[in-house]
């Protein structure tokens, strides 16, 4: 019983309703199985509602063309939304997009900004 309460408290503290957490997990299982269409269908509504992990995952899928044509503009959109919520990997990837000029104009100052934000809480790759 105590374990269930802890899990429920964690889900609610992340801003996920039990149904949203179920949908996120369903998307994760589909993604891990290579079913990117299902992952997209499960994560897109969550991302639109502000779920930072779903936003990052959509950015990653668009960046890598997983399940559909690669779309760097969409990748930047989703990475930025997650990065603005302090998602370290999204900040790192957004910095890389600016560094390489993928989906955005090449901008070393903007790249450094996002790398720095990712590095502060300890992202080792951003610190390098």
PDB file of C-alpha atoms in Angstrom:
ATOM      1  CA  UNK A   1       0.000   0.000   0.000  1.00  0.00           C
ATOM      2  CA  UNK A   2       2.799   2.391   0.930  1.00  0.00           C
ATOM      3  CA  UNK A   3       4.483   1.707  -2.451  1.00  0.00           C
ATOM      4  CA  UNK A   4       1.291   2.561  -4.349  1.00  0.00           C
ATOM      5  CA  UNK A   5       0.965   5.841  -2.452  1.00  0.00           C
ATOM      6  CA  UNK A   6       4.587   6.753  -3.233  1.00  0.00           C
ATOM      7  CA  UNK A   7       4.115   5.978  -6.939  1.00  0.00           C
ATOM      8  CA  UNK A   8       0.872   7.951  -7.075  1.00  0.00           C
ATOM      9  CA  UNK A   9       2.463  10.889  -5.254  1.00  0.00           C
ATOM     10  CA  UNK A  10       5.382  10.862  -7.710  1.00  0.00           C
ATOM     11  CA  UNK A  11       3.057  10.800 -10.712  1.00  0.00           C
ATOM     12  CA  UNK A  12       0.977  13.666  -9.362  1.00  0.00           C
ATOM     13  CA  UNK A  13       4.059  15.712  -8.435  1.00  0.00           C
ATOM     14  CA  UNK A  14       5.263  15.421 -12.031  1.00  0.00           C
ATOM     15  CA  UNK A  15       1.976  16.926 -13.164  1.00  0.00           C
ATOM     16  CA  UNK A  16       0.732  13.700 -14.680  1.00  0.00           C
ATOM     17  CA  UNK A  17      -2.687  12.364 -13.999  1.00  0.00           C
ATOM     18  CA  UNK A  18      -2.764   8.575 -13.676  1.00  0.00           C
ATOM     19  CA  UNK A  19      -4.283   8.412 -17.186  1.00  0.00           C
ATOM     20  CA  UNK A  20      -1.570  10.684 -18.617  1.00  0.00           C
ATOM     21  CA  UNK A  21       1.106   8.561 -16.946  1.00  0.00           C
ATOM     22  CA  UNK A  22      -0.507   5.481 -18.475  1.00  0.00           C
ATOM     23  CA  UNK A  23      -0.458   7.133 -21.919  1.00  0.00           C
ATOM     24  CA  UNK A  24       3.170   8.174 -21.470  1.00  0.00           C
ATOM     25  CA  UNK A  25       4.137   4.633 -20.493  1.00  0.00           C
ATOM     26  CA  UNK A  26       2.188   3.226 -23.437  1.00  0.00           C
ATOM     27  CA  UNK A  27       4.117   5.577 -25.720  1.00  0.00           C
ATOM     28  CA  UNK A  28       7.405   4.550 -24.134  1.00  0.00           C
ATOM     29  CA  UNK A  29       6.690   0.855 -24.612  1.00  0.00           C
ATOM     30  CA  UNK A  30       5.700   1.498 -28.226  1.00  0.00           C
ATOM     31  CA  UNK A  31       8.856   3.573 -28.826  1.00  0.00           C
ATOM     32  CA  UNK A  32      11.064   0.870 -27.319  1.00  0.00           C
ATOM     33  CA  UNK A  33       9.385  -1.670 -29.617  1.00  0.00           C
ATOM     34  CA  UNK A  34      10.017   0.535 -32.665  1.00  0.00           C
ATOM     35  CA  UNK A  35       6.324   1.427 -33.044  1.00  0.00           C
ATOM     36  CA  UNK A  36       6.938   5.137 -33.537  1.00  0.00           C
ATOM     37  CA  UNK A  37       3.440   5.856 -34.828  1.00  0.00           C
ATOM     38  CA  UNK A  38       1.867   4.721 -31.570  1.00  0.00           C
ATOM     39  CA  UNK A  39       4.511   6.574 -29.556  1.00  0.00           C
ATOM     40  CA  UNK A  40       3.697   9.755 -31.473  1.00  0.00           C
ATOM     41  CA  UNK A  41      -0.054   9.297 -30.950  1.00  0.00           C
ATOM     42  CA  UNK A  42       0.413   8.791 -27.212  1.00  0.00           C
ATOM     43  CA  UNK A  43       2.966  11.556 -26.644  1.00  0.00           C
ATOM     44  CA  UNK A  44       1.653  14.324 -28.906  1.00  0.00           C
ATOM     45  CA  UNK A  45      -1.387  15.199 -26.743  1.00  0.00           C
ATOM     46  CA  UNK A  46       0.758  15.099 -23.608  1.00  0.00           C
ATOM     47  CA  UNK A  47       3.380  17.332 -25.233  1.00  0.00           C
ATOM     48  CA  UNK A  48       0.676  19.807 -26.264  1.00  0.00           C
ATOM     49  CA  UNK A  49      -0.456  19.889 -22.613  1.00  0.00           C
ATOM     50  CA  UNK A  50       3.084  20.801 -21.499  1.00  0.00           C
ATOM     51  CA  UNK A  51       4.508  17.428 -20.479  1.00  0.00           C
ATOM     52  CA  UNK A  52       8.246  18.072 -20.623  1.00  0.00           C
ATOM     53  CA  UNK A  53       9.289  14.447 -21.222  1.00  0.00           C
ATOM     54  CA  UNK A  54       6.797  14.045 -24.063  1.00  0.00           C
ATOM     55  CA  UNK A  55       8.036  17.317 -25.571  1.00  0.00           C
ATOM     56  CA  UNK A  56      11.641  16.159 -25.424  1.00  0.00           C
ATOM     57  CA  UNK A  57      10.770  12.760 -26.871  1.00  0.00           C
ATOM     58  CA  UNK A  58       8.903  14.327 -29.800  1.00  0.00           C
ATOM     59  CA  UNK A  59      11.866  16.599 -30.437  1.00  0.00           C
ATOM     60  CA  UNK A  60      14.165  13.587 -30.486  1.00  0.00           C
ATOM     61  CA  UNK A  61      11.874  11.664 -32.837  1.00  0.00           C
ATOM     62  CA  UNK A  62      11.603  14.581 -35.275  1.00  0.00           C
ATOM     63  CA  UNK A  63      15.343  15.247 -35.030  1.00  0.00           C
ATOM     64  CA  UNK A  64      16.134  11.651 -35.960  1.00  0.00           C
ATOM     65  CA  UNK A  65      13.237  10.974 -38.345  1.00  0.00           C
ATOM     66  CA  UNK A  66      11.885   8.096 -36.303  1.00  0.00           C
ATOM     67  CA  UNK A  67       8.627   6.898 -37.809  1.00  0.00           C
ATOM     68  CA  UNK A  68       8.299   9.803 -40.233  1.00  0.00           C
ATOM     69  CA  UNK A  69      10.418  12.143 -42.306  1.00  0.00           C
ATOM     70  CA  UNK A  70      13.073  14.027 -40.381  1.00  0.00           C
ATOM     71  CA  UNK A  71      11.831  17.529 -39.575  1.00  0.00           C
ATOM     72  CA  UNK A  72      14.386  19.730 -37.877  1.00  0.00           C
ATOM     73  CA  UNK A  73      11.955  22.655 -37.537  1.00  0.00           C
ATOM     74  CA  UNK A  74       9.593  20.466 -35.508  1.00  0.00           C
ATOM     75  CA  UNK A  75      12.550  19.093 -33.538  1.00  0.00           C
ATOM     76  CA  UNK A  76      13.588  22.631 -32.577  1.00  0.00           C
ATOM     77  CA  UNK A  77      10.006  23.486 -31.602  1.00  0.00           C
ATOM     78  CA  UNK A  78       9.719  20.556 -29.193  1.00  0.00           C
ATOM     79  CA  UNK A  79      13.262  20.795 -27.859  1.00  0.00           C
ATOM     80  CA  UNK A  80      12.713  24.499 -27.134  1.00  0.00           C
ATOM     81  CA  UNK A  81       9.478  23.861 -25.228  1.00  0.00           C
ATOM     82  CA  UNK A  82      11.194  21.222 -23.101  1.00  0.00           C
ATOM     83  CA  UNK A  83      14.394  23.283 -22.735  1.00  0.00           C
ATOM     84  CA  UNK A  84      12.407  26.244 -21.450  1.00  0.00           C
ATOM     85  CA  UNK A  85      11.165  23.935 -18.692  1.00  0.00           C
ATOM     86  CA  UNK A  86      14.805  23.178 -17.747  1.00  0.00           C
ATOM     87  CA  UNK A  87      15.002  19.734 -19.379  1.00  0.00           C
ATOM     88  CA  UNK A  88      18.775  19.230 -19.531  1.00  0.00           C
ATOM     89  CA  UNK A  89      18.889  16.915 -22.542  1.00  0.00           C
ATOM     90  CA  UNK A  90      16.558  19.216 -24.475  1.00  0.00           C
ATOM     91  CA  UNK A  91      18.810  22.164 -23.611  1.00  0.00           C
ATOM     92  CA  UNK A  92      21.840  20.188 -24.783  1.00  0.00           C
ATOM     93  CA  UNK A  93      20.187  19.129 -28.042  1.00  0.00           C
ATOM     94  CA  UNK A  94      18.857  22.619 -28.717  1.00  0.00           C
ATOM     95  CA  UNK A  95      22.377  23.953 -28.219  1.00  0.00           C
ATOM     96  CA  UNK A  96      23.650  21.404 -30.747  1.00  0.00           C
ATOM     97  CA  UNK A  97      20.984  22.496 -33.228  1.00  0.00           C
ATOM     98  CA  UNK A  98      22.211  26.092 -32.961  1.00  0.00           C
ATOM     99  CA  UNK A  99      25.850  25.025 -33.115  1.00  0.00           C
ATOM    100  CA  UNK A 100      25.319  23.074 -36.351  1.00  0.00           C
ATOM    101  CA  UNK A 101      22.582  25.254 -37.868  1.00  0.00           C
ATOM    102  CA  UNK A 102      20.056  22.400 -37.973  1.00  0.00           C
ATOM    103  CA  UNK A 103      16.483  23.726 -38.071  1.00  0.00           C
ATOM    104  CA  UNK A 104      17.708  27.155 -36.965  1.00  0.00           C
ATOM    105  CA  UNK A 105      20.362  29.534 -38.264  1.00  0.00           C
ATOM    106  CA  UNK A 106      23.837  28.725 -36.956  1.00  0.00           C
ATOM    107  CA  UNK A 107      24.335  30.839 -33.839  1.00  0.00           C
ATOM    108  CA  UNK A 108      27.254  30.182 -31.520  1.00  0.00           C
ATOM    109  CA  UNK A 109      26.016  32.602 -28.865  1.00  0.00           C
ATOM    110  CA  UNK A 110      22.633  30.872 -28.693  1.00  0.00           C
ATOM    111  CA  UNK A 111      24.343  27.465 -28.713  1.00  0.00           C
ATOM    112  CA  UNK A 112      26.548  28.500 -25.794  1.00  0.00           C
ATOM    113  CA  UNK A 113      23.511  29.761 -23.887  1.00  0.00           C
ATOM    114  CA  UNK A 114      21.738  26.389 -24.120  1.00  0.00           C
ATOM    115  CA  UNK A 115      24.905  24.392 -23.407  1.00  0.00           C
ATOM    116  CA  UNK A 116      25.541  26.536 -20.335  1.00  0.00           C
ATOM    117  CA  UNK A 117      21.992  26.015 -19.075  1.00  0.00           C
ATOM    118  CA  UNK A 118      22.393  22.257 -19.513  1.00  0.00           C
ATOM    119  CA  UNK A 119      25.826  22.261 -17.868  1.00  0.00           C
ATOM    120  CA  UNK A 120      24.885  24.116 -14.683  1.00  0.00           C
ATOM    121  CA  UNK A 121      22.897  21.264 -13.092  1.00  0.00           C
ATOM    122  CA  UNK A 122      25.624  18.814 -14.085  1.00  0.00           C
ATOM    123  CA  UNK A 123      25.058  17.569 -17.658  1.00  0.00           C
ATOM    124  CA  UNK A 124      28.549  16.180 -18.298  1.00  0.00           C
ATOM    125  CA  UNK A 125      28.254  16.327 -22.088  1.00  0.00           C
ATOM    126  CA  UNK A 126      27.337  20.023 -21.956  1.00  0.00           C
ATOM    127  CA  UNK A 127      30.227  20.679 -19.581  1.00  0.00           C
ATOM    128  CA  UNK A 128      32.709  19.166 -22.020  1.00  0.00           C
TER     129      UNK A 128
END
